C-alpha atoms as one frame of an Amber mdcrd trajectory, in Angstrom:
protein
  96.693  82.447 155.559  94.792  84.618 155.597  97.166  87.628 156.030  99.054
  85.817 152.963  96.118  86.063 150.792  95.196  89.267 151.970  98.355  90.289
 150.450  98.693  88.322 147.606  95.177  90.291 146.772  96.746  93.384 147.087
  99.645  92.259 144.917  97.471  91.524 142.651  95.567  94.695 142.740  97.798
  97.031 142.152  99.296  94.464 139.348  96.638  94.925 137.482  95.787  98.677
 138.001  99.140  98.941 135.898  98.344  96.809 133.490  95.310  98.642 132.751
  96.949 103.025 132.874  99.519 101.561 130.236  96.858 100.018 127.762  93.998
 103.085 128.771  92.985 104.292 125.497  92.834 107.694 123.276  96.772 108.269
 123.907  99.390 107.565 121.576 101.574 107.552 123.197 104.398 110.305 120.904
 104.965 113.875 121.568 104.300 116.162 118.354 108.007 117.346 117.280 107.198
 120.686 115.419 110.335 122.784 116.444 113.999 121.823 114.244 112.502 119.689
 111.635 111.987 120.551 107.484 110.479 118.723 104.881 107.949 119.496 101.821
 104.547 121.129 102.172 102.055 121.368  99.667  99.147 123.838 100.560  95.580
 124.260  99.408  95.295 128.127 101.926  92.002 129.512 100.466  91.805 129.078
  96.240  95.856 129.469  96.043  98.275 126.775  96.101 101.769 126.576  96.700
 104.580 123.753  97.470 107.693 124.105  98.779 110.881 123.450 102.147 109.253
 124.251 105.234 111.790 125.157 108.445 110.166 124.983 111.958 114.285 126.063
 113.969 114.540 125.516 117.400 113.882 129.073 118.380 109.963 128.522 116.822
 110.731 130.813 113.431 108.216 128.904 110.098 110.682 129.594 107.061 108.549
 128.909 103.734 110.526 128.586 100.639 107.797 128.469  97.507 109.139 126.240
  94.702 105.436 125.659  92.595 103.419 128.090  91.594 106.127 129.261  89.017
 105.415 132.987  90.338 106.297 132.401  93.319 108.837 130.054  93.009 112.189
 131.024  94.818 110.203 133.841  97.593 111.341 132.711 101.153 108.398 133.787
 103.829 109.718 133.736 107.163 107.199 134.441 110.822 109.149 134.483 114.389
 105.403 135.218 115.824 106.745 138.583 115.539 108.057 139.239 112.430 107.196
 138.882 109.210 110.233 139.046 106.108 110.167 138.017 102.422 112.540 137.649
 100.559 113.854 137.338  97.140 117.089 136.836  95.101 118.136 138.920  97.976
 116.126 141.666  98.697 114.352 141.607 101.822 111.823 143.218 103.331 109.968
 142.878 106.301 106.289 143.871 108.104 105.834 144.224 111.885 103.559 141.949
 113.566 100.721 144.178 112.998 101.118 144.228 109.404 100.375 140.692 108.880
  96.388 139.901 108.467  95.136 137.698 111.000  94.451 134.688 108.643  98.046
 134.682 107.332  98.720 131.332 105.944 102.400 131.715 106.782 100.713 132.677
 110.670  97.969 130.961 110.797 100.756 127.899 110.384 102.533 128.616 112.625
 100.191 129.438 115.246  99.438 125.371 114.715 103.248 124.073 115.154 103.457
 125.533 118.686  99.693 125.123 120.087  99.981 122.761 123.874  99.322 119.044
 121.458  98.214 117.712 124.809  96.465 114.346 123.593  96.293 113.298 120.585
  93.698 109.439 119.113  95.610 107.168 117.578  94.195 106.663 113.902  94.784
 104.729 110.025  96.536 108.348 109.570  98.879 109.141 112.762  98.708 110.593
 115.896  95.837 112.799 115.525  95.741 116.273 117.841  92.897 118.762 117.277
  92.224 122.440 119.193  91.608 125.788 118.815  93.331 128.648 118.850  90.605
 131.613 120.032  87.814 131.224 117.380  89.970 128.537 114.811  89.963 125.229
 115.287  92.801 123.302 113.615  94.113 119.285 112.877  97.197 118.577 113.003
  97.838 114.924 111.951 101.515 112.829 112.901 103.388 110.149 111.908 102.676
 107.513 115.256 106.144 106.455 115.432 108.651 109.752 115.101 105.840 112.230
 115.814 106.868 114.254 112.618 104.245 116.373 111.455 101.939 114.390 108.270
  99.632 117.289 108.082  97.503 120.282 109.397  93.871 121.747 108.230  92.549
 124.959 109.458  89.544 124.628 108.987  87.898 128.146 109.264  90.758 130.261
 107.675  90.672 126.903 104.114  93.298 125.758 104.558  95.388 122.761 104.548
  98.594 120.973 104.316 100.353 117.750 103.909 104.302 117.195 104.626 106.588
 114.980 103.213 110.298 113.564 103.782 110.090 115.021 107.103 113.190 115.319
 108.836 115.089 116.849 112.329 117.628 119.597 111.805 120.145 118.865 112.573
 120.959 122.024 115.003 118.280 120.436 116.837 120.437 117.721 118.823 118.422
 115.527 118.362 118.038 111.681 116.564 115.535 110.232 114.710
């Protein structure tokens, strides 16, 4: 009988441990989705405000197609971490990595989206991931259900972006 109670105690401890691990605070349980996605971006970068379609391809390339302001409408910027391209009306200008300033808008956005987002904290605004890339701190907020980005900020470079209509690209092989 004593052995029976000892075994029951061990089983209860194991069960309690599993329940406590499953209910632990801190993590959000969702992994940020930052590749194979597209959506509309509203970006404030220093004294510039721009809007347009943002696409992060599965190969790690970030595309920004500006819609506003009117003076930038139709310009497409792309950055893959090695080379930046600017395209307008079929004319493309390419820049190598060393020619792209460290604080460039598209460079900062790709750095944040590519960063290893380990542990998020669930809040009213979503799953919040914070970190640093070198001297640059960032915050990425994702939808707590889908992991799709809702906003990002890089205070040191005065960069704030919000995303709407985010969805996974069909080519990513993933479903929403």
